[in-house]
Amino acid sequence: MKPTGPLLMLTAFQGLAGGAVLALALMISLAPHDIPAGGREWALGLALAFAALGGVSSFFHMHRIQAAKYVLRRLKTSWLSREALTTGLFGGALALNAVVGLLDHWQGGLFIAITWLAAFAGFIAMFVTAMLYATIPAMLSWHSPLTVLVLLVLGWLSGSEVTLAFAAARGERIATSVLLALIVVAALMKGLQWHFFTLARRRVSAKTGAGLPRGPYRLQDTGTTRPPYRTQTQIYPEMDPGQRILVMAFVLLTLVIVPALGILGWMLDRAAWMMAAAAIVGAIGVFAERWLFFRDATHSSRVWFTDEAHHPSRVATHRFRRPHLRFSRQMES
């Protein structure tokens, strides 16, 4: 699939915001005296900034901005409508959290309660965004619970690293130990997800078919006035194996190895710059991981629009007869 900037920014910044406010909620509840002066303000400000960047970027993914007023009309059936609602509620909860913090001197019981409310709203927003991708059967690479779990874990990990580095320089060892555990879990999940991506690529070919269970199928995009949407974004040249390995190595380096070394260095020497470096490099790793998540995804309809060297496409000589529509009619009969 062709990666797009708005989707990268939305999924990455939303996770950073959700992880940052969750880390803040845990710190003010379990170790409020370890937070330096101004730490609460910094943590909440970072979460607000990340949420705002992610929310604004999502508008640039729309082909027609004027149609945004209709986005909430399908809440019962559309994960996209639910994503728009939950993302907006998350931003509103963070804004309310900031107002309550100013009025409650950043430490009262009401501020703690609203912080947990914002953390819960962030979890719901991240979960709904992940479900938007995990519930697409035709996108075989994403149609797995791993899509939800990886997005949640990476969001909590990256946001917590940023909060601990820039808002709580005196964080306890237990916090950094939890971060190290999250890094290990994230590494294992990403390895399993990459294996799932490999299986998805093998299932979609001219020899094996579309990889989907048998119909009924229906035509979704006729492409009568312009090229179909799938041929513009979802049907994209497959990644070169060498490029895939390089990007995977970069993701492991920035998402796992460097943050783990930075956190260990901070635990041993109390060098704040090492924790800051771990957080910054970890955030870069999240963007690289999101790029690979979109770029290496395999859509089932690729079998109808691409030719293969060893197994010629079934539609190579009948491109304009829409064989997928003909196949749908056969299934219905």
Short mmCIF file of N, CA, C and O in Angstrom, two decimals, residues 150-262:
data_model
loop_
_atom_site.label_atom_id
_atom_site.label_comp_id
_atom_site.label_asym_id
_atom_site.label_seq_id
_atom_site.Cartn_x
_atom_site.Cartn_y
_atom_site.Cartn_z
N VAL A 150 -0.38 -4.22 18.71
CA VAL A 150 0.87 -3.51 18.41
C VAL A 150 0.67 -2.00 18.49
O VAL A 150 1.50 -1.28 19.05
N LEU A 151 -0.45 -1.50 17.94
CA LEU A 151 -0.66 -0.06 17.98
C LEU A 151 -0.80 0.43 19.41
O LEU A 151 -0.26 1.48 19.78
N LEU A 152 -1.51 -0.32 20.26
CA LEU A 152 -1.67 0.09 21.65
C LEU A 152 -0.33 0.06 22.40
O LEU A 152 0.02 1.02 23.10
N VAL A 153 0.41 -1.02 22.25
CA VAL A 153 1.68 -1.15 22.98
C VAL A 153 2.68 -0.08 22.54
O VAL A 153 3.34 0.54 23.38
N LEU A 154 2.78 0.14 21.23
CA LEU A 154 3.73 1.15 20.75
C LEU A 154 3.33 2.55 21.19
O LEU A 154 4.18 3.39 21.49
N GLY A 155 2.02 2.82 21.22
CA GLY A 155 1.58 4.13 21.70
C GLY A 155 1.91 4.35 23.16
O GLY A 155 2.46 5.40 23.53
N TRP A 156 1.60 3.37 23.99
CA TRP A 156 1.93 3.50 25.41
C TRP A 156 3.42 3.60 25.63
O TRP A 156 3.88 4.38 26.48
N LEU A 157 4.19 2.83 24.87
CA LEU A 157 5.64 2.84 25.04
C LEU A 157 6.24 4.19 24.66
O LEU A 157 6.96 4.82 25.44
N SER A 158 5.94 4.66 23.46
CA SER A 158 6.54 5.92 22.98
C SER A 158 6.08 7.11 23.80
O SER A 158 6.88 7.99 24.15
N GLY A 159 4.78 7.17 24.13
CA GLY A 159 4.29 8.29 24.93
C GLY A 159 4.86 8.29 26.34
O GLY A 159 5.19 9.36 26.88
N SER A 160 5.01 7.13 26.93
CA SER A 160 5.59 7.05 28.27
C SER A 160 7.06 7.45 28.27
O SER A 160 7.54 8.11 29.21
N GLU A 161 7.78 7.08 27.23
CA GLU A 161 9.19 7.48 27.13
C GLU A 161 9.31 9.00 27.08
O GLU A 161 10.16 9.59 27.75
N VAL A 162 8.46 9.63 26.27
CA VAL A 162 8.51 11.09 26.15
C VAL A 162 8.16 11.75 27.48
O VAL A 162 8.83 12.70 27.92
N THR A 163 7.12 11.28 28.14
CA THR A 163 6.71 11.86 29.42
C THR A 163 7.80 11.71 30.48
O THR A 163 8.13 12.65 31.20
N LEU A 164 8.37 10.52 30.57
CA LEU A 164 9.39 10.27 31.59
C LEU A 164 10.65 11.09 31.32
O LEU A 164 11.33 11.52 32.25
N ALA A 165 10.96 11.30 30.05
CA ALA A 165 12.19 12.03 29.71
C ALA A 165 12.06 13.53 29.91
O ALA A 165 12.99 14.17 30.40
N PHE A 166 10.92 14.10 29.54
CA PHE A 166 10.80 15.56 29.51
C PHE A 166 9.92 16.13 30.61
O PHE A 166 9.86 17.35 30.78
N ALA A 167 9.22 15.26 31.36
CA ALA A 167 8.33 15.79 32.39
C ALA A 167 8.59 15.20 33.77
O ALA A 167 8.05 15.70 34.75
N ALA A 168 9.37 14.15 33.86
CA ALA A 168 9.60 13.52 35.16
C ALA A 168 11.02 12.97 35.23
O ALA A 168 11.25 11.77 35.27
N ALA A 169 11.98 13.87 35.24
CA ALA A 169 13.38 13.47 35.20
C ALA A 169 13.79 12.66 36.43
O ALA A 169 14.81 11.98 36.41
N ARG A 170 12.98 12.72 37.51
CA ARG A 170 13.32 11.97 38.71
C ARG A 170 12.45 10.72 38.83
O ARG A 170 12.12 10.29 39.94
N GLY A 171 12.05 10.15 37.71
CA GLY A 171 11.21 8.96 37.74
C GLY A 171 11.86 7.81 38.47
O GLY A 171 13.08 7.67 38.50
N GLU A 172 11.05 6.97 39.11
CA GLU A 172 11.57 5.85 39.87
C GLU A 172 12.05 4.74 38.94
O GLU A 172 11.70 4.68 37.76
N ARG A 173 12.85 3.85 39.49
CA ARG A 173 13.37 2.73 38.71
C ARG A 173 12.25 1.81 38.24
O ARG A 173 12.37 1.17 37.20
N ILE A 174 11.16 1.74 39.01
CA ILE A 174 10.07 0.87 38.60
C ILE A 174 9.47 1.33 37.28
O ILE A 174 9.05 0.53 36.44
N ALA A 175 9.43 2.66 37.05
CA ALA A 175 8.89 3.19 35.80
C ALA A 175 9.76 2.78 34.62
O ALA A 175 9.26 2.36 33.57
N THR A 176 11.06 2.90 34.78
CA THR A 176 11.96 2.52 33.69
C THR A 176 11.95 1.01 33.48
O THR A 176 12.12 0.54 32.35
N SER A 177 11.76 0.25 34.54
CA SER A 177 11.67 -1.20 34.38
C SER A 177 10.43 -1.58 33.58
O SER A 177 10.47 -2.49 32.74
N VAL A 178 9.33 -0.88 33.82
CA VAL A 178 8.12 -1.13 33.04
C VAL A 178 8.35 -0.78 31.57
O VAL A 178 7.91 -1.51 30.66
N LEU A 179 9.08 0.29 31.31
CA LEU A 179 9.38 0.67 29.93
C LEU A 179 10.21 -0.41 29.25
O LEU A 179 9.97 -0.74 28.07
N LEU A 180 11.19 -0.94 29.94
CA LEU A 180 12.01 -2.01 29.36
C LEU A 180 11.16 -3.24 29.05
O LEU A 180 11.34 -3.89 28.02
N ALA A 181 10.23 -3.56 29.95
CA ALA A 181 9.33 -4.69 29.69
C ALA A 181 8.46 -4.42 28.46
O ALA A 181 8.24 -5.32 27.63
N LEU A 182 7.97 -3.19 28.32
CA LEU A 182 7.17 -2.84 27.15
C LEU A 182 7.98 -2.94 25.87
O LEU A 182 7.46 -3.34 24.82
N ILE A 183 9.26 -2.57 25.92
CA ILE A 183 10.11 -2.68 24.74
C ILE A 183 10.25 -4.14 24.31
O ILE A 183 10.17 -4.46 23.12
N VAL A 184 10.44 -5.02 25.28
CA VAL A 184 10.55 -6.45 24.95
C VAL A 184 9.25 -6.96 24.35
O VAL A 184 9.25 -7.67 23.33
N VAL A 185 8.12 -6.59 24.95
CA VAL A 185 6.82 -7.02 24.43
C VAL A 185 6.60 -6.48 23.02
O VAL A 185 6.13 -7.19 22.12
N ALA A 186 6.95 -5.20 22.80
CA ALA A 186 6.78 -4.60 21.48
C ALA A 186 7.64 -5.29 20.43
O ALA A 186 7.20 -5.52 19.30
N ALA A 187 8.86 -5.65 20.80
CA ALA A 187 9.75 -6.33 19.86
C ALA A 187 9.19 -7.69 19.47
O ALA A 187 9.19 -8.07 18.28
N LEU A 188 8.69 -8.44 20.45
CA LEU A 188 8.12 -9.76 20.15
C LEU A 188 6.87 -9.63 19.28
O LEU A 188 6.69 -10.40 18.32
N MET A 189 6.02 -8.67 19.57
CA MET A 189 4.80 -8.48 18.79
C MET A 189 5.12 -8.05 17.36
O MET A 189 4.48 -8.50 16.40
N LYS A 190 6.10 -7.17 17.20
CA LYS A 190 6.45 -6.73 15.84
C LYS A 190 7.02 -7.87 15.04
O LYS A 190 6.74 -8.02 13.85
N GLY A 191 7.84 -8.70 15.66
CA GLY A 191 8.36 -9.87 14.95
C GLY A 191 7.24 -10.79 14.50
O GLY A 191 7.26 -11.29 13.35
N LEU A 192 6.26 -11.02 15.36
CA LEU A 192 5.13 -11.87 14.99
C LEU A 192 4.29 -11.22 13.90
O LEU A 192 3.82 -11.90 12.98
N GLN A 193 4.12 -9.90 13.98
CA GLN A 193 3.33 -9.21 12.95
C GLN A 193 4.04 -9.24 11.61
O GLN A 193 3.40 -9.41 10.56
N TRP A 194 5.35 -9.08 11.60
CA TRP A 194 6.08 -9.16 10.33
C TRP A 194 5.95 -10.56 9.73
O TRP A 194 5.87 -10.70 8.51
N HIS A 195 5.94 -11.57 10.56
CA HIS A 195 5.71 -12.94 10.06
C HIS A 195 4.32 -13.05 9.45
O HIS A 195 4.15 -13.69 8.39
N PHE A 196 3.35 -12.43 10.07
CA PHE A 196 1.98 -12.43 9.53
C PHE A 196 1.93 -11.71 8.19
O PHE A 196 1.20 -12.12 7.28
N PHE A 197 2.69 -10.62 8.05
CA PHE A 197 2.76 -9.91 6.77
C PHE A 197 3.33 -10.82 5.69
O PHE A 197 2.88 -10.79 4.54
N THR A 198 4.34 -11.60 6.03
CA THR A 198 4.93 -12.53 5.07
C THR A 198 3.92 -13.57 4.61
O THR A 198 3.82 -13.89 3.41
N LEU A 199 3.15 -14.11 5.54
CA LEU A 199 2.12 -15.07 5.17
C LEU A 199 1.06 -14.45 4.27
O LEU A 199 0.56 -15.09 3.35
N ALA A 200 0.72 -13.19 4.52
CA ALA A 200 -0.28 -12.51 3.69
C ALA A 200 0.23 -12.34 2.26
O ALA A 200 -0.53 -12.51 1.31
N ARG A 201 1.51 -12.01 2.10
CA ARG A 201 2.06 -11.87 0.74
C ARG A 201 2.00 -13.19 -0.01
O ARG A 201 1.76 -13.21 -1.23
N ARG A 202 2.23 -14.29 0.68
CA ARG A 202 2.21 -15.59 0.01
C ARG A 202 0.81 -16.02 -0.36
O ARG A 202 0.62 -16.79 -1.31
N ARG A 203 -0.18 -15.58 0.35
CA ARG A 203 -1.57 -15.99 0.09
C ARG A 203 -2.17 -15.30 -1.12
O ARG A 203 -3.11 -15.82 -1.72
N VAL A 204 -1.65 -14.13 -1.51
CA VAL A 204 -2.20 -13.38 -2.63
C VAL A 204 -1.26 -13.49 -3.82
O VAL A 204 -0.20 -12.88 -3.84
N SER A 205 -1.64 -14.29 -4.80
CA SER A 205 -0.86 -14.44 -6.01
C SER A 205 -1.76 -15.02 -7.09
O SER A 205 -2.86 -15.51 -6.82
N ALA A 206 -1.29 -14.96 -8.33
CA ALA A 206 -2.07 -15.52 -9.43
C ALA A 206 -2.24 -17.02 -9.28
O ALA A 206 -3.20 -17.60 -9.80
N LYS A 207 -1.33 -17.66 -8.56
CA LYS A 207 -1.41 -19.11 -8.38
C LYS A 207 -2.39 -19.49 -7.27
O LYS A 207 -3.18 -20.43 -7.41
N THR A 208 -2.35 -18.75 -6.17
CA THR A 208 -3.17 -19.11 -5.01
C THR A 208 -4.50 -18.36 -4.96
O THR A 208 -5.39 -18.74 -4.22
N GLY A 209 -4.64 -17.25 -5.70
CA GLY A 209 -5.88 -16.48 -5.70
C GLY A 209 -5.80 -15.27 -4.78
O GLY A 209 -4.73 -14.78 -4.45
N ALA A 210 -6.98 -14.80 -4.36
CA ALA A 210 -7.06 -13.57 -3.58
C ALA A 210 -6.84 -13.78 -2.10
O ALA A 210 -6.72 -12.82 -1.35
N GLY A 211 -6.84 -15.04 -1.65
CA GLY A 211 -6.59 -15.30 -0.25
C GLY A 211 -7.79 -15.11 0.65
O GLY A 211 -7.70 -15.30 1.86
N LEU A 212 -8.95 -14.74 0.10
CA LEU A 212 -10.16 -14.53 0.87
C LEU A 212 -11.01 -15.79 0.89
O LEU A 212 -10.94 -16.60 -0.03
N PRO A 213 -11.84 -15.96 1.92
CA PRO A 213 -12.81 -17.06 1.88
C PRO A 213 -13.81 -16.84 0.76
O PRO A 213 -14.00 -15.72 0.29
N ARG A 214 -14.47 -17.89 0.34
CA ARG A 214 -15.39 -17.79 -0.78
C ARG A 214 -16.55 -16.85 -0.46
O ARG A 214 -17.03 -16.84 0.65
N GLY A 215 -17.03 -16.13 -1.48
CA GLY A 215 -18.01 -15.07 -1.51
C GLY A 215 -19.16 -15.21 -0.54
O GLY A 215 -19.07 -15.90 0.45
N PRO A 216 -20.28 -14.51 -0.82
CA PRO A 216 -20.46 -13.73 -2.05
C PRO A 216 -19.67 -12.42 -2.02
O PRO A 216 -19.44 -11.86 -0.97
N TYR A 217 -19.28 -11.97 -3.21
CA TYR A 217 -18.55 -10.73 -3.36
C TYR A 217 -19.43 -9.73 -4.10
O TYR A 217 -20.36 -10.09 -4.82
N ARG A 218 -19.10 -8.47 -3.94
CA ARG A 218 -19.85 -7.42 -4.65
C ARG A 218 -18.88 -6.36 -5.15
O ARG A 218 -17.83 -6.12 -4.55
N LEU A 219 -19.25 -5.72 -6.22
CA LEU A 219 -18.42 -4.68 -6.81
C LEU A 219 -18.53 -3.41 -5.97
O LEU A 219 -19.62 -2.95 -5.66
N GLN A 220 -17.39 -2.84 -5.60
CA GLN A 220 -17.38 -1.66 -4.75
C GLN A 220 -16.95 -0.40 -5.49
O GLN A 220 -17.32 0.70 -5.10
N ASP A 221 -16.16 -0.52 -6.53
CA ASP A 221 -15.63 0.64 -7.23
C ASP A 221 -15.58 0.33 -8.72
O ASP A 221 -14.79 -0.52 -9.15
N THR A 222 -16.44 0.96 -9.49
CA THR A 222 -16.48 0.68 -10.93
C THR A 222 -15.38 1.39 -11.68
O THR A 222 -14.99 0.95 -12.77
N GLY A 223 -14.88 2.50 -11.16
CA GLY A 223 -13.82 3.22 -11.86
C GLY A 223 -14.26 3.79 -13.19
O GLY A 223 -13.48 3.84 -14.13
N THR A 224 -15.51 4.25 -13.28
CA THR A 224 -16.03 4.73 -14.56
C THR A 224 -15.56 6.14 -14.89
O THR A 224 -15.38 6.48 -16.05
N THR A 225 -15.37 6.97 -13.87
CA THR A 225 -14.98 8.36 -14.12
C THR A 225 -13.51 8.63 -13.86
O THR A 225 -12.96 9.60 -14.36
N ARG A 226 -12.88 7.79 -13.09
CA ARG A 226 -11.45 7.95 -12.79
C ARG A 226 -10.91 6.62 -12.34
O ARG A 226 -11.68 5.70 -12.02
N PRO A 227 -9.60 6.44 -12.27
CA PRO A 227 -9.04 5.14 -11.87
C PRO A 227 -9.54 4.72 -10.50
O PRO A 227 -9.75 5.57 -9.62
N PRO A 228 -9.79 3.43 -10.30
CA PRO A 228 -10.29 2.97 -9.00
C PRO A 228 -9.34 3.34 -7.87
O PRO A 228 -8.13 3.45 -8.05
N TYR A 229 -9.92 3.51 -6.69
CA TYR A 229 -9.13 3.89 -5.52
C TYR A 229 -8.04 2.87 -5.23
O TYR A 229 -6.92 3.22 -4.86
N ARG A 230 -8.35 1.60 -5.42
CA ARG A 230 -7.37 0.56 -5.08
C ARG A 230 -6.12 0.65 -5.95
O ARG A 230 -5.03 0.32 -5.51
N THR A 231 -6.27 1.03 -7.21
CA THR A 231 -5.10 1.11 -8.07
C THR A 231 -4.25 2.33 -7.75
O THR A 231 -3.13 2.44 -8.23
N GLN A 232 -4.75 3.27 -6.95
CA GLN A 232 -3.99 4.46 -6.60
C GLN A 232 -3.23 4.31 -5.28
O GLN A 232 -2.12 4.80 -5.15
N THR A 233 -3.82 3.64 -4.31
CA THR A 233 -3.19 3.54 -2.99
C THR A 233 -2.98 2.10 -2.55
O THR A 233 -1.90 1.72 -2.12
N GLN A 234 -4.02 1.28 -2.65
CA GLN A 234 -3.93 -0.07 -2.10
C GLN A 234 -3.15 -1.02 -3.00
O GLN A 234 -2.55 -1.97 -2.52
N ILE A 235 -3.20 -0.80 -4.29
CA ILE A 235 -2.41 -1.61 -5.21
C ILE A 235 -1.15 -0.82 -5.55
O ILE A 235 -1.18 0.10 -6.34
N TYR A 236 -0.06 -1.17 -4.93
CA TYR A 236 1.19 -0.43 -5.06
C TYR A 236 2.30 -1.44 -5.30
O TYR A 236 2.21 -2.58 -4.83
N PRO A 237 3.33 -1.08 -6.04
CA PRO A 237 4.42 -2.05 -6.30
C PRO A 237 4.97 -2.64 -5.00
O PRO A 237 5.18 -1.94 -4.02
N GLU A 238 5.16 -3.93 -5.01
CA GLU A 238 5.64 -4.61 -3.81
C GLU A 238 7.04 -4.14 -3.46
O GLU A 238 7.85 -3.84 -4.33
N MET A 239 7.32 -4.10 -2.17
CA MET A 239 8.62 -3.63 -1.71
C MET A 239 9.72 -4.58 -2.17
O MET A 239 9.54 -5.80 -2.22
N ASP A 240 10.85 -4.00 -2.47
CA ASP A 240 12.03 -4.80 -2.75
C ASP A 240 12.48 -5.49 -1.46
O ASP A 240 12.49 -4.87 -0.39
N PRO A 241 12.82 -6.78 -1.52
CA PRO A 241 13.24 -7.49 -0.29
C PRO A 241 14.38 -6.82 0.45
O PRO A 241 14.39 -6.78 1.68
N GLY A 242 15.34 -6.29 -0.31
CA GLY A 242 16.44 -5.60 0.34
C GLY A 242 15.99 -4.35 1.08
O GLY A 242 16.45 -4.08 2.20
N GLN A 243 15.09 -3.59 0.46
CA GLN A 243 14.55 -2.39 1.13
C GLN A 243 13.77 -2.78 2.37
O GLN A 243 13.87 -2.11 3.41
N ARG A 244 13.01 -3.85 2.28
CA ARG A 244 12.23 -4.29 3.44
C ARG A 244 13.14 -4.63 4.62
O ARG A 244 12.87 -4.26 5.76
N ILE A 245 14.23 -5.33 4.34
CA ILE A 245 15.16 -5.72 5.41
C ILE A 245 15.80 -4.48 6.04
O ILE A 245 15.96 -4.39 7.26
N LEU A 246 16.17 -3.53 5.20
CA LEU A 246 16.79 -2.30 5.73
C LEU A 246 15.84 -1.54 6.63
O LEU A 246 16.23 -1.05 7.71
N VAL A 247 14.58 -1.41 6.21
CA VAL A 247 13.61 -0.68 7.03
C VAL A 247 13.33 -1.43 8.33
O VAL A 247 13.21 -0.83 9.41
N MET A 248 13.23 -2.76 8.25
CA MET A 248 13.03 -3.54 9.46
C MET A 248 14.19 -3.35 10.44
O MET A 248 13.99 -3.20 11.65
N ALA A 249 15.41 -3.36 9.91
CA ALA A 249 16.57 -3.16 10.77
C ALA A 249 16.55 -1.76 11.41
O ALA A 249 16.87 -1.60 12.60
N PHE A 250 16.12 -0.76 10.63
CA PHE A 250 16.03 0.60 11.17
C PHE A 250 14.97 0.68 12.27
O PHE A 250 15.17 1.34 13.30
N VAL A 251 13.85 0.01 12.06
CA VAL A 251 12.79 -0.01 13.08
C VAL A 251 13.29 -0.66 14.36
O VAL A 251 13.07 -0.15 15.47
N LEU A 252 13.97 -1.79 14.25
CA LEU A 252 14.50 -2.46 15.44
C LEU A 252 15.53 -1.59 16.15
O LEU A 252 15.58 -1.54 17.38
N LEU A 253 16.34 -0.89 15.38
CA LEU A 253 17.38 -0.05 15.97
C LEU A 253 16.76 1.12 16.74
O LEU A 253 17.16 1.42 17.88
N THR A 254 15.80 1.80 16.12
CA THR A 254 15.24 3.01 16.71
C THR A 254 14.12 2.75 17.71
O THR A 254 13.88 3.56 18.60
N LEU A 255 13.45 1.62 17.55
CA LEU A 255 12.30 1.34 18.41
C LEU A 255 12.65 0.45 19.60
O LEU A 255 11.99 0.50 20.63
N VAL A 256 13.73 -0.34 19.46
CA VAL A 256 14.05 -1.32 20.49
C VAL A 256 15.45 -1.08 21.07
O VAL A 256 15.61 -0.86 22.28
N ILE A 257 16.47 -1.15 20.22
CA ILE A 257 17.86 -1.19 20.72
C ILE A 257 18.27 0.12 21.36
O ILE A 257 18.70 0.16 22.53
N VAL A 258 18.15 1.24 20.63
CA VAL A 258 18.60 2.53 21.17
C VAL A 258 17.78 2.94 22.40
O VAL A 258 18.37 3.36 23.43
N PRO A 259 16.43 2.86 22.38
CA PRO A 259 15.69 3.20 23.61
C PRO A 259 16.07 2.32 24.80
O PRO A 259 16.17 2.82 25.93
N ALA A 260 16.27 1.02 24.57
CA ALA A 260 16.64 0.14 25.68
C ALA A 260 18.00 0.53 26.27
O ALA A 260 18.17 0.59 27.50
N LEU A 261 18.96 0.83 25.41
CA LEU A 261 20.27 1.26 25.90
C LEU A 261 20.18 2.59 26.63
O LEU A 261 20.84 2.80 27.65
N GLY A 262 19.38 3.51 26.11
CA GLY A 262 19.22 4.81 26.77
C GLY A 262 18.58 4.67 28.14
O GLY A 262 19.00 5.33 29.11
#
